[in-house]
PDB file of C-alpha atoms and ligand atoms in Angstrom:
ATOM      1  CA  MET C   1      29.512 -28.861   6.925  1.00  0.00           C
ATOM      2  CA  ASP C   2      29.823 -25.190   7.781  1.00  0.00           C
ATOM      3  CA  PHE C   3      26.452 -23.465   7.793  1.00  0.00           C
ATOM      4  CA  LYS C   4      27.875 -20.080   8.702  1.00  0.00           C
ATOM      5  CA  LEU C   5      27.141 -17.395   6.171  1.00  0.00           C
ATOM      6  CA  SER C   6      30.051 -15.581   4.592  1.00  0.00           C
ATOM      7  CA  GLU C   7      30.423 -11.829   5.143  1.00  0.00           C
ATOM      8  CA  ASP C   8      29.253 -11.211   1.584  1.00  0.00           C
ATOM      9  CA  GLN C   9      26.177 -13.375   2.058  1.00  0.00           C
ATOM     10  CA  LYS C  10      25.262 -11.506   5.235  1.00  0.00           C
ATOM     11  CA  ILE C  11      25.489  -8.174   3.457  1.00  0.00           C
ATOM     12  CA  SER C  12      23.451  -9.404   0.495  1.00  0.00           C
ATOM     13  CA  THR C  13      20.781 -10.620   2.903  1.00  0.00           C
ATOM     14  CA  LEU C  14      20.731  -7.191   4.544  1.00  0.00           C
ATOM     15  CA  LYS C  15      20.438  -5.560   1.126  1.00  0.00           C
ATOM     16  CA  GLU C  16      17.518  -7.808   0.255  1.00  0.00           C
ATOM     17  CA  ASN C  17      15.768  -6.855   3.487  1.00  0.00           C
ATOM     18  CA  VAL C  18      16.277  -3.098   3.365  1.00  0.00           C
ATOM     19  CA  LYS C  19      14.713  -1.058   0.578  1.00  0.00           C
ATOM     20  CA  HIS C  20      16.659   2.191   0.998  1.00  0.00           C
ATOM     21  CA  PHE C  21      19.971   2.999   2.628  1.00  0.00           C
ATOM     22  CA  ILE C  22      20.595   6.670   3.375  1.00  0.00           C
ATOM     23  CA  ALA C  23      23.656   8.159   5.032  1.00  0.00           C
ATOM     24  CA  VAL C  24      23.810  11.571   6.687  1.00  0.00           C
ATOM     25  CA  LEU C  25      27.128  13.339   6.199  1.00  0.00           C
ATOM     26  CA  SER C  26      28.657  16.760   6.700  1.00  0.00           C
ATOM     27  CA  GLY C  27      31.948  18.467   6.086  1.00  0.00           C
ATOM     28  CA  LYS C  28      32.222  19.881   9.592  1.00  0.00           C
ATOM     29  CA  GLY C  29      31.093  18.863  13.056  1.00  0.00           C
ATOM     30  CA  GLY C  30      28.164  20.241  14.985  1.00  0.00           C
ATOM     31  CA  VAL C  31      26.014  21.258  12.028  1.00  0.00           C
ATOM     32  CA  GLY C  32      23.131  18.975  12.972  1.00  0.00           C
ATOM     33  CA  LYS C  33      23.707  15.543  11.404  1.00  0.00           C
ATOM     34  CA  THR C  34      22.450  13.643  14.431  1.00  0.00           C
ATOM     35  CA  THR C  35      19.495  15.995  14.829  1.00  0.00           C
ATOM     36  CA  VAL C  36      18.607  15.404  11.176  1.00  0.00           C
ATOM     37  CA  SER C  37      19.174  11.621  11.326  1.00  0.00           C
ATOM     38  CA  VAL C  38      17.048  11.174  14.439  1.00  0.00           C
ATOM     39  CA  ASN C  39      14.147  13.400  13.403  1.00  0.00           C
ATOM     40  CA  LEU C  40      14.135  12.172   9.828  1.00  0.00           C
ATOM     41  CA  SER C  41      13.904   8.640  11.223  1.00  0.00           C
ATOM     42  CA  THR C  42      11.035   9.402  13.595  1.00  0.00           C
ATOM     43  CA  ALA C  43       9.197  11.367  10.879  1.00  0.00           C
ATOM     44  CA  LEU C  44       9.547   8.494   8.396  1.00  0.00           C
ATOM     45  CA  ALA C  45       8.421   6.007  11.051  1.00  0.00           C
ATOM     46  CA  GLU C  46       5.396   8.142  11.872  1.00  0.00           C
ATOM     47  CA  SER C  47       4.526   8.176   8.169  1.00  0.00           C
ATOM     48  CA  GLY C  48       4.236   4.402   8.397  1.00  0.00           C
ATOM     49  CA  TYR C  49       7.609   3.273   7.081  1.00  0.00           C
ATOM     50  CA  ASN C  50       9.706   0.641   8.833  1.00  0.00           C
ATOM     51  CA  VAL C  51      12.862   2.445   9.805  1.00  0.00           C
ATOM     52  CA  GLY C  52      16.225   1.569  11.307  1.00  0.00           C
ATOM     53  CA  ILE C  53      18.788   4.093  12.481  1.00  0.00           C
ATOM     54  CA  LEU C  54      22.401   3.117  12.952  1.00  0.00           C
ATOM     55  CA  ASP C  55      24.832   5.349  14.784  1.00  0.00           C
ATOM     56  CA  LEU C  56      28.122   5.224  12.930  1.00  0.00           C
ATOM     57  CA  ASP C  57      29.733   7.920  15.037  1.00  0.00           C
ATOM     58  CA  ILE C  58      31.827   5.408  16.941  1.00  0.00           C
ATOM     59  CA  HIS C  59      33.808   7.950  18.972  1.00  0.00           C
ATOM     60  CA  GLY C  60      30.964  10.372  19.636  1.00  0.00           C
ATOM     61  CA  PRO C  61      27.769   8.305  19.556  1.00  0.00           C
ATOM     62  CA  ASP C  62      24.818  10.629  20.060  1.00  0.00           C
ATOM     63  CA  ILE C  63      21.642   9.098  18.720  1.00  0.00           C
ATOM     64  CA  VAL C  64      20.555   7.587  22.035  1.00  0.00           C
ATOM     65  CA  ARG C  65      20.873  10.939  23.772  1.00  0.00           C
ATOM     66  CA  MET C  66      18.577  12.552  21.185  1.00  0.00           C
ATOM     67  CA  LEU C  67      16.269   9.622  20.515  1.00  0.00           C
ATOM     68  CA  GLY C  68      15.573   8.833  24.164  1.00  0.00           C
ATOM     69  CA  GLY C  69      13.902   5.653  25.293  1.00  0.00           C
ATOM     70  CA  ASN C  70      15.317   2.973  27.514  1.00  0.00           C
ATOM     71  CA  ALA C  71      15.219   0.166  25.014  1.00  0.00           C
ATOM     72  CA  ILE C  72      18.357  -1.906  24.825  1.00  0.00           C
ATOM     73  CA  PRO C  73      19.578  -4.190  22.072  1.00  0.00           C
ATOM     74  CA  GLY C  74      19.290  -7.951  22.436  1.00  0.00           C
ATOM     75  CA  VAL C  75      20.641 -11.125  20.872  1.00  0.00           C
ATOM     76  CA  ASP C  76      18.601 -13.575  18.808  1.00  0.00           C
ATOM     77  CA  GLU C  77      18.845 -17.375  18.629  1.00  0.00           C
ATOM     78  CA  ASP C  78      21.449 -17.113  15.875  1.00  0.00           C
ATOM     79  CA  GLU C  79      23.542 -14.883  18.114  1.00  0.00           C
ATOM     80  CA  ARG C  80      22.863 -11.845  16.014  1.00  0.00           C
ATOM     81  CA  ILE C  81      22.426  -8.420  17.587  1.00  0.00           C
ATOM     82  CA  VAL C  82      18.801  -7.293  17.806  1.00  0.00           C
ATOM     83  CA  PRO C  83      18.574  -3.471  17.644  1.00  0.00           C
ATOM     84  CA  ALA C  84      16.693  -1.563  20.330  1.00  0.00           C
ATOM     85  CA  GLN C  85      13.012  -1.055  19.539  1.00  0.00           C
ATOM     86  CA  ILE C  86      12.227   2.653  19.906  1.00  0.00           C
ATOM     87  CA  LEU C  87       8.765   2.743  18.294  1.00  0.00           C
ATOM     88  CA  PRO C  88       6.816  -0.223  16.880  1.00  0.00           C
ATOM     89  CA  ASN C  89       8.381   0.530  13.485  1.00  0.00           C
ATOM     90  CA  LEU C  90      11.626   2.229  14.512  1.00  0.00           C
ATOM     91  CA  LYS C  91      14.757   0.372  15.556  1.00  0.00           C
ATOM     92  CA  ALA C  92      18.063   1.829  16.609  1.00  0.00           C
ATOM     93  CA  LEU C  93      21.564   0.655  17.270  1.00  0.00           C
ATOM     94  CA  SER C  94      24.509   2.566  18.667  1.00  0.00           C
ATOM     95  CA  ILE C  95      27.836   1.585  20.133  1.00  0.00           C
ATOM     96  CA  SER C  96      26.773   3.610  23.184  1.00  0.00           C
ATOM     97  CA  MET C  97      24.139   0.934  23.889  1.00  0.00           C
ATOM     98  CA  LEU C  98      26.861  -1.688  24.098  1.00  0.00           C
ATOM     99  CA  VAL C  99      29.638  -0.054  26.096  1.00  0.00           C
ATOM    100  CA  GLU C 100      29.734   1.388  29.582  1.00  0.00           C
ATOM    101  CA  GLU C 101      28.560   4.991  29.806  1.00  0.00           C
ATOM    102  CA  GLY C 102      31.303   7.581  29.957  1.00  0.00           C
ATOM    103  CA  LYS C 103      34.055   5.212  28.840  1.00  0.00           C
ATOM    104  CA  PRO C 104      36.046   6.417  25.837  1.00  0.00           C
ATOM    105  CA  ILE C 105      35.996   4.284  22.726  1.00  0.00           C
ATOM    106  CA  ILE C 106      39.600   4.064  21.642  1.00  0.00           C
ATOM    107  CA  TRP C 107      39.366   2.161  18.414  1.00  0.00           C
ATOM    108  CA  ARG C 108      41.443   2.479  15.333  1.00  0.00           C
ATOM    109  CA  GLY C 109      40.418   1.964  11.710  1.00  0.00           C
ATOM    110  CA  PRO C 110      40.459  -1.857  11.513  1.00  0.00           C
ATOM    111  CA  LEU C 111      38.506  -2.332  14.731  1.00  0.00           C
ATOM    112  CA  LYS C 112      35.982   0.307  13.687  1.00  0.00           C
ATOM    113  CA  HIS C 113      35.653  -1.376  10.324  1.00  0.00           C
ATOM    114  CA  SER C 114      34.862  -4.741  11.893  1.00  0.00           C
ATOM    115  CA  ALA C 115      32.384  -3.132  14.313  1.00  0.00           C
ATOM    116  CA  ILE C 116      30.590  -1.443  11.417  1.00  0.00           C
ATOM    117  CA  LYS C 117      30.496  -4.733   9.508  1.00  0.00           C
ATOM    118  CA  GLN C 118      28.929  -6.396  12.545  1.00  0.00           C
ATOM    119  CA  PHE C 119      26.349  -3.637  12.935  1.00  0.00           C
ATOM    120  CA  LEU C 120      25.382  -4.297   9.336  1.00  0.00           C
ATOM    121  CA  GLY C 121      25.892  -8.010   8.736  1.00  0.00           C
ATOM    122  CA  ASP C 122      25.602  -9.574  12.198  1.00  0.00           C
ATOM    123  CA  THR C 123      22.547  -7.587  13.236  1.00  0.00           C
ATOM    124  CA  ASN C 124      18.991  -8.724  12.799  1.00  0.00           C
ATOM    125  CA  TRP C 125      17.426  -5.577  11.352  1.00  0.00           C
ATOM    126  CA  GLY C 126      14.418  -7.406   9.895  1.00  0.00           C
ATOM    127  CA  GLN C 127      12.570  -5.899   6.939  1.00  0.00           C
ATOM    128  CA  LEU C 128      13.048  -2.153   6.615  1.00  0.00           C
ATOM    129  CA  ASP C 129      11.930   0.537   4.207  1.00  0.00           C
ATOM    130  CA  PHE C 130      14.674   2.909   5.311  1.00  0.00           C
ATOM    131  CA  MET C 131      17.954   2.492   7.078  1.00  0.00           C
ATOM    132  CA  ILE C 132      19.481   5.810   8.133  1.00  0.00           C
ATOM    133  CA  PHE C 133      23.162   6.129   9.032  1.00  0.00           C
ATOM    134  CA  ASP C 134      24.344   8.921  11.305  1.00  0.00           C
ATOM    135  CA  LEU C 135      27.986   9.550  10.439  1.00  0.00           C
ATOM    136  CA  PRO C 136      30.689  11.422  12.327  1.00  0.00           C
ATOM    137  CA  PRO C 137      31.823  14.735  10.827  1.00  0.00           C
ATOM    138  CA  GLY C 138      33.985  14.676   7.751  1.00  0.00           C
ATOM    139  CA  THR C 139      34.928  11.921   5.408  1.00  0.00           C
ATOM    140  CA  GLY C 140      36.911   9.510   7.554  1.00  0.00           C
ATOM    141  CA  ASP C 141      37.064   5.809   8.330  1.00  0.00           C
ATOM    142  CA  GLU C 142      33.417   5.338   9.216  1.00  0.00           C
ATOM    143  CA  ALA C 143      32.031   6.692   5.955  1.00  0.00           C
ATOM    144  CA  LEU C 144      34.600   4.690   4.007  1.00  0.00           C
ATOM    145  CA  SER C 145      33.848   1.474   5.902  1.00  0.00           C
ATOM    146  CA  LEU C 146      30.131   1.923   5.370  1.00  0.00           C
ATOM    147  CA  LEU C 147      30.433   2.467   1.638  1.00  0.00           C
ATOM    148  CA  GLN C 148      33.024  -0.257   1.196  1.00  0.00           C
ATOM    149  CA  THR C 149      30.822  -2.730   3.041  1.00  0.00           C
ATOM    150  CA  LEU C 150      27.534  -1.873   1.360  1.00  0.00           C
ATOM    151  CA  GLY C 151      28.676  -0.759  -2.072  1.00  0.00           C
ATOM    152  CA  ASN C 152      26.118   1.476  -3.735  1.00  0.00           C
ATOM    153  CA  ILE C 153      23.548   3.035  -1.444  1.00  0.00           C
ATOM    154  CA  ASP C 154      20.486   5.105  -2.338  1.00  0.00           C
ATOM    155  CA  GLY C 155      22.017   8.344  -1.423  1.00  0.00           C
ATOM    156  CA  ILE C 156      23.842  10.576   0.950  1.00  0.00           C
ATOM    157  CA  ILE C 157      22.292  13.614   2.578  1.00  0.00           C
ATOM    158  CA  VAL C 158      24.740  16.445   3.132  1.00  0.00           C
ATOM    159  CA  VAL C 159      23.882  18.623   6.117  1.00  0.00           C
ATOM    160  CA  THR C 160      25.186  22.147   6.375  1.00  0.00           C
ATOM    161  CA  THR C 161      24.423  25.422   8.083  1.00  0.00           C
ATOM    162  CA  PRO C 162      23.986  28.569   5.957  1.00  0.00           C
ATOM    163  CA  GLN C 163      27.287  30.167   6.918  1.00  0.00           C
ATOM    164  CA  ARG C 164      29.183  27.012   6.070  1.00  0.00           C
ATOM    165  CA  VAL C 165      27.531  26.346   2.741  1.00  0.00           C
ATOM    166  CA  ALA C 166      30.031  28.275   0.718  1.00  0.00           C
ATOM    167  CA  LEU C 167      32.993  26.818   2.502  1.00  0.00           C
ATOM    168  CA  ASP C 168      35.398  24.237   1.316  1.00  0.00           C
ATOM    169  CA  ASP C 169      34.379  21.537   3.740  1.00  0.00           C
ATOM    170  CA  VAL C 170      30.918  21.120   2.208  1.00  0.00           C
ATOM    171  CA  ARG C 171      32.432  20.883  -1.248  1.00  0.00           C
ATOM    172  CA  ARG C 172      34.915  18.366   0.059  1.00  0.00           C
ATOM    173  CA  ALA C 173      32.080  16.264   1.465  1.00  0.00           C
ATOM    174  CA  ILE C 174      30.290  16.368  -1.909  1.00  0.00           C
ATOM    175  CA  ALA C 175      33.525  15.557  -3.748  1.00  0.00           C
ATOM    176  CA  PHE C 176      34.046  12.589  -1.403  1.00  0.00           C
ATOM    177  CA  VAL C 177      30.582  11.240  -2.207  1.00  0.00           C
ATOM    178  CA  HIS C 178      31.247  11.552  -5.932  1.00  0.00           C
ATOM    179  CA  SER C 179      34.719  10.013  -5.642  1.00  0.00           C
ATOM    180  CA  MET C 180      33.071   6.953  -4.076  1.00  0.00           C
ATOM    181  CA  ASN C 181      30.703   6.825  -7.075  1.00  0.00           C
ATOM    182  CA  GLN C 182      27.780   7.526  -4.791  1.00  0.00           C
ATOM    183  CA  LYS C 183      24.907   9.937  -5.139  1.00  0.00           C
ATOM    184  CA  VAL C 184      24.212  13.050  -3.101  1.00  0.00           C
ATOM    185  CA  LEU C 185      20.487  12.737  -2.494  1.00  0.00           C
ATOM    186  CA  GLY C 186      20.319  16.372  -1.526  1.00  0.00           C
ATOM    187  CA  ILE C 187      21.267  19.088   0.903  1.00  0.00           C
ATOM    188  CA  VAL C 188      19.686  19.863   4.246  1.00  0.00           C
ATOM    189  CA  GLU C 189      20.214  23.397   5.434  1.00  0.00           C
ATOM    190  CA  ASN C 190      20.034  23.341   9.207  1.00  0.00           C
ATOM    191  CA  MET C 191      19.616  26.489  11.285  1.00  0.00           C
ATOM    192  CA  SER C 192      18.369  27.913   8.021  1.00  0.00           C
ATOM    193  CA  TYR C 193      16.300  30.673   9.640  1.00  0.00           C
ATOM    194  CA  MET C 194      14.641  31.636  12.878  1.00  0.00           C
ATOM    195  CA  LYS C 195      11.101  32.730  13.526  1.00  0.00           C
ATOM    196  CA  CYS C 196      10.818  35.573  16.030  1.00  0.00           C
ATOM    197  CA  LYS C 197       7.120  36.223  16.589  1.00  0.00           C
ATOM    198  CA  ASP C 198       5.945  36.704  13.018  1.00  0.00           C
ATOM    199  CA  GLU C 199       9.236  37.826  11.610  1.00  0.00           C
ATOM    200  CA  ILE C 200      11.676  35.507   9.914  1.00  0.00           C
ATOM    201  CA  VAL C 201      15.344  36.248  10.492  1.00  0.00           C
ATOM    202  CA  TYR C 202      18.414  34.694   8.946  1.00  0.00           C
ATOM    203  CA  PRO C 203      21.100  34.769  11.617  1.00  0.00           C
ATOM    204  CA  PHE C 204      23.569  32.849   9.457  1.00  0.00           C
ATOM    205  CA  GLY C 205      22.798  34.381   6.082  1.00  0.00           C
ATOM    206  CA  LYS C 206      20.491  33.353   3.296  1.00  0.00           C
ATOM    207  CA  GLY C 207      20.561  31.607  -0.052  1.00  0.00           C
ATOM    208  CA  GLY C 208      23.665  29.485   0.496  1.00  0.00           C
ATOM    209  CA  ALA C 209      22.050  26.080   0.107  1.00  0.00           C
ATOM    210  CA  ASP C 210      20.272  27.206  -3.063  1.00  0.00           C
ATOM    211  CA  LYS C 211      23.554  28.286  -4.586  1.00  0.00           C
ATOM    212  CA  LEU C 212      25.162  24.973  -3.789  1.00  0.00           C
ATOM    213  CA  ALA C 213      22.135  23.069  -5.067  1.00  0.00           C
ATOM    214  CA  GLU C 214      22.281  24.944  -8.335  1.00  0.00           C
ATOM    215  CA  GLU C 215      26.015  24.486  -8.719  1.00  0.00           C
ATOM    216  CA  TYR C 216      25.864  20.713  -8.200  1.00  0.00           C
ATOM    217  CA  ASN C 217      22.394  20.196  -9.596  1.00  0.00           C
ATOM    218  CA  ILE C 218      21.102  18.569  -6.432  1.00  0.00           C
ATOM    219  CA  PRO C 219      17.905  19.362  -4.531  1.00  0.00           C
ATOM    220  CA  VAL C 220      17.573  21.129  -1.198  1.00  0.00           C
ATOM    221  CA  LEU C 221      15.633  18.460   0.683  1.00  0.00           C
ATOM    222  CA  GLY C 222      14.946  20.499   3.765  1.00  0.00           C
ATOM    223  CA  ARG C 223      15.421  23.789   5.563  1.00  0.00           C
ATOM    224  CA  ILE C 224      15.360  23.344   9.296  1.00  0.00           C
ATOM    225  CA  PRO C 225      14.788  26.448  11.424  1.00  0.00           C
ATOM    226  CA  MET C 226      16.798  27.206  14.509  1.00  0.00           C
ATOM    227  CA  ASP C 227      14.741  26.799  17.649  1.00  0.00           C
ATOM    228  CA  PRO C 228      16.069  26.977  21.216  1.00  0.00           C
ATOM    229  CA  LYS C 229      13.176  24.874  22.522  1.00  0.00           C
ATOM    230  CA  ALA C 230      14.134  22.133  20.051  1.00  0.00           C
ATOM    231  CA  LEU C 231      17.643  22.139  21.451  1.00  0.00           C
ATOM    232  CA  GLU C 232      16.261  21.571  24.948  1.00  0.00           C
ATOM    233  CA  LEU C 233      14.010  18.745  23.798  1.00  0.00           C
ATOM    234  CA  LEU C 234      16.816  17.064  21.900  1.00  0.00           C
ATOM    235  CA  ASP C 235      19.019  17.240  24.968  1.00  0.00           C
ATOM    236  CA  GLU C 236      16.282  15.501  26.931  1.00  0.00           C
ATOM    237  CA  GLY C 237      15.993  12.730  24.351  1.00  0.00           C
ATOM    238  CA  LYS C 238      12.660  13.943  23.013  1.00  0.00           C
ATOM    239  CA  PRO C 239      12.540  13.845  19.219  1.00  0.00           C
ATOM    240  CA  ILE C 240      10.918  16.936  17.764  1.00  0.00           C
ATOM    241  CA  THR C 241       8.417  15.139  15.579  1.00  0.00           C
ATOM    242  CA  LEU C 242       7.088  13.273  18.622  1.00  0.00           C
ATOM    243  CA  TYR C 243       7.313  15.941  21.326  1.00  0.00           C
ATOM    244  CA  TYR C 244       7.001  19.324  19.619  1.00  0.00           C
ATOM    245  CA  ARG C 245       3.923  18.967  17.522  1.00  0.00           C
ATOM    246  CA  GLY C 246       2.606  21.995  15.707  1.00  0.00           C
ATOM    247  CA  SER C 247       5.970  23.734  15.661  1.00  0.00           C
ATOM    248  CA  GLU C 248       7.676  25.130  12.587  1.00  0.00           C
ATOM    249  CA  ILE C 249      10.639  22.809  13.124  1.00  0.00           C
ATOM    250  CA  GLU C 250       8.356  19.761  13.337  1.00  0.00           C
ATOM    251  CA  LYS C 251       6.823  20.767  10.007  1.00  0.00           C
ATOM    252  CA  SER C 252      10.269  21.146   8.465  1.00  0.00           C
ATOM    253  CA  PHE C 253      11.243  17.609   9.472  1.00  0.00           C
ATOM    254  CA  ARG C 254       8.009  16.206   8.034  1.00  0.00           C
ATOM    255  CA  GLU C 255       8.727  17.997   4.757  1.00  0.00           C
ATOM    256  CA  LEU C 256      12.252  16.626   4.784  1.00  0.00           C
ATOM    257  CA  ALA C 257      10.937  13.084   5.294  1.00  0.00           C
ATOM    258  CA  GLU C 258       8.468  13.540   2.427  1.00  0.00           C
ATOM    259  CA  ASN C 259      11.190  14.852   0.141  1.00  0.00           C
ATOM    260  CA  VAL C 260      13.547  12.031   1.043  1.00  0.00           C
ATOM    261  CA  ALA C 261      10.871   9.417   0.373  1.00  0.00           C
ATOM    262  CA  LYS C 262      10.021  11.103  -2.932  1.00  0.00           C
ATOM    263  CA  ASN C 263      13.635  11.386  -4.043  1.00  0.00           C
ATOM    264  CA  VAL C 264      14.618   7.779  -3.337  1.00  0.00           C
ATOM    265  CA  GLU C 265      11.637   6.537  -5.325  1.00  0.00           C
ATOM    266  CA  LYS C 266      12.843   8.454  -8.387  1.00  0.00           C
TER     267      LYS C 266
HETATM  268  N1  ATP L 301      17.716  23.489  14.208  1.00  0.00           N
HETATM  269  C1  ATP L 301      18.226  23.501  15.431  1.00  0.00           C
HETATM  270  N2  ATP L 301      17.762  24.343  16.378  1.00  0.00           N
HETATM  271  C2  ATP L 301      18.306  24.362  17.611  1.00  0.00           C
HETATM  272  N3  ATP L 301      19.307  23.557  18.014  1.00  0.00           N
HETATM  273  C3  ATP L 301      19.802  22.691  17.108  1.00  0.00           C
HETATM  274  C4  ATP L 301      19.297  22.604  15.782  1.00  0.00           C
HETATM  275  N4  ATP L 301      19.999  21.653  15.113  1.00  0.00           N
HETATM  276  C5  ATP L 301      20.897  21.172  15.989  1.00  0.00           C
HETATM  277  N5  ATP L 301      20.784  21.781  17.189  1.00  0.00           N
HETATM  278  C6  ATP L 301      21.619  21.532  18.365  1.00  0.00           C
HETATM  279  O1  ATP L 301      22.979  21.756  17.982  1.00  0.00           O
HETATM  280  C7  ATP L 301      23.823  20.797  18.572  1.00  0.00           C
HETATM  281  C8  ATP L 301      24.606  20.062  17.490  1.00  0.00           C
HETATM  282  O2  ATP L 301      23.708  19.262  16.728  1.00  0.00           O
HETATM  283  P1  ATP L 301      24.061  17.767  16.322  1.00  0.00           P
HETATM  284  O3  ATP L 301      24.622  17.008  17.480  1.00  0.00           O
HETATM  285  O4  ATP L 301      22.880  17.213  15.636  1.00  0.00           O
HETATM  286  O5  ATP L 301      25.223  18.040  15.268  1.00  0.00           O
HETATM  287  P2  ATP L 301      26.182  16.970  14.584  1.00  0.00           P
HETATM  288  O6  ATP L 301      26.480  17.494  13.230  1.00  0.00           O
HETATM  289  O7  ATP L 301      25.607  15.615  14.682  1.00  0.00           O
HETATM  290  O8  ATP L 301      27.468  17.075  15.523  1.00  0.00           O
HETATM  291  P3  ATP L 301      28.743  16.090  15.486  1.00  0.00           P
HETATM  292  O9  ATP L 301      29.542  16.530  14.305  1.00  0.00           O
HETATM  293  O10 ATP L 301      29.409  16.374  16.788  1.00  0.00           O
HETATM  294  O11 ATP L 301      28.240  14.700  15.362  1.00  0.00           O
HETATM  295  C9  ATP L 301      22.930  19.894  19.409  1.00  0.00           C
HETATM  296  O12 ATP L 301      22.960  20.305  20.749  1.00  0.00           O
HETATM  297  C10 ATP L 301      21.549  20.099  18.815  1.00  0.00           C
HETATM  298  O13 ATP L 301      20.533  19.881  19.754  1.00  0.00           O
HETATM  299 MG1   MG L 302      26.435  13.809  15.423  1.00  0.00          MG
END
């Protein structure tokens, strides 16, 4: 008799074990998806939730660089992947943990799709409150594979910067989410403002996220300030919520985590 679970059974088991699935998407590259995914994950973990973060940016995997730590994934007795343990209640998995550093990942759609299915169904994630997916920019194969594999998820966070808010690519990202019959959990405006001494400046303009939120009737879940020190820390693999305590940007990530937790419970 064959005791192997079917693909569908593996995904239903995952869905039984994970309370909330949240994907982080953007219309354009470089707006801060990975920064948001990583620091949202550490903030949620520090609030006591069991969290998993999965890097779905197959060609440009970045979470390890920003999350730090030397933990590596393992294999359990059922030959399932065991994600790397970053904190006692934070696990992470990225293709960059499995391939040689510096080597390009030249995979087309079907291969990416099967990798994503393995990261979901053939991985021992254990019991989680939140599973966060860091997506590549735009609405390509990875986002499609994720949503096709999991079906309905709790929500998708759309990250944008103020100057991009009004642009087509953000609207396209939102339209993609709706066309997949999924929910936009809310918008995160990254590089929303900058604090210079006691003055707040808006290098990329102001009010964009609010306009978008009003137009689509979705909440602004977070406004993340721009902070050069944060950039340095992220480059060194030091998540802001763990290594930059007391800063404005740390506070903004904690607020984001609170808002995300509140909004999924709705
Ligand atoms: N609020 C911020 N303040 C300062 N630097 C930031 C901030 N947000 C992001 N950065 C920096 O901007 C760069 C791009 O951010 P990030 O990699 O998170 O974007 P991304 O949307 O994931 O990019 P990609 O589309 O390539 O995946 C990184 O070097 C990051 O450290
Ligand atoms: Mg990224």
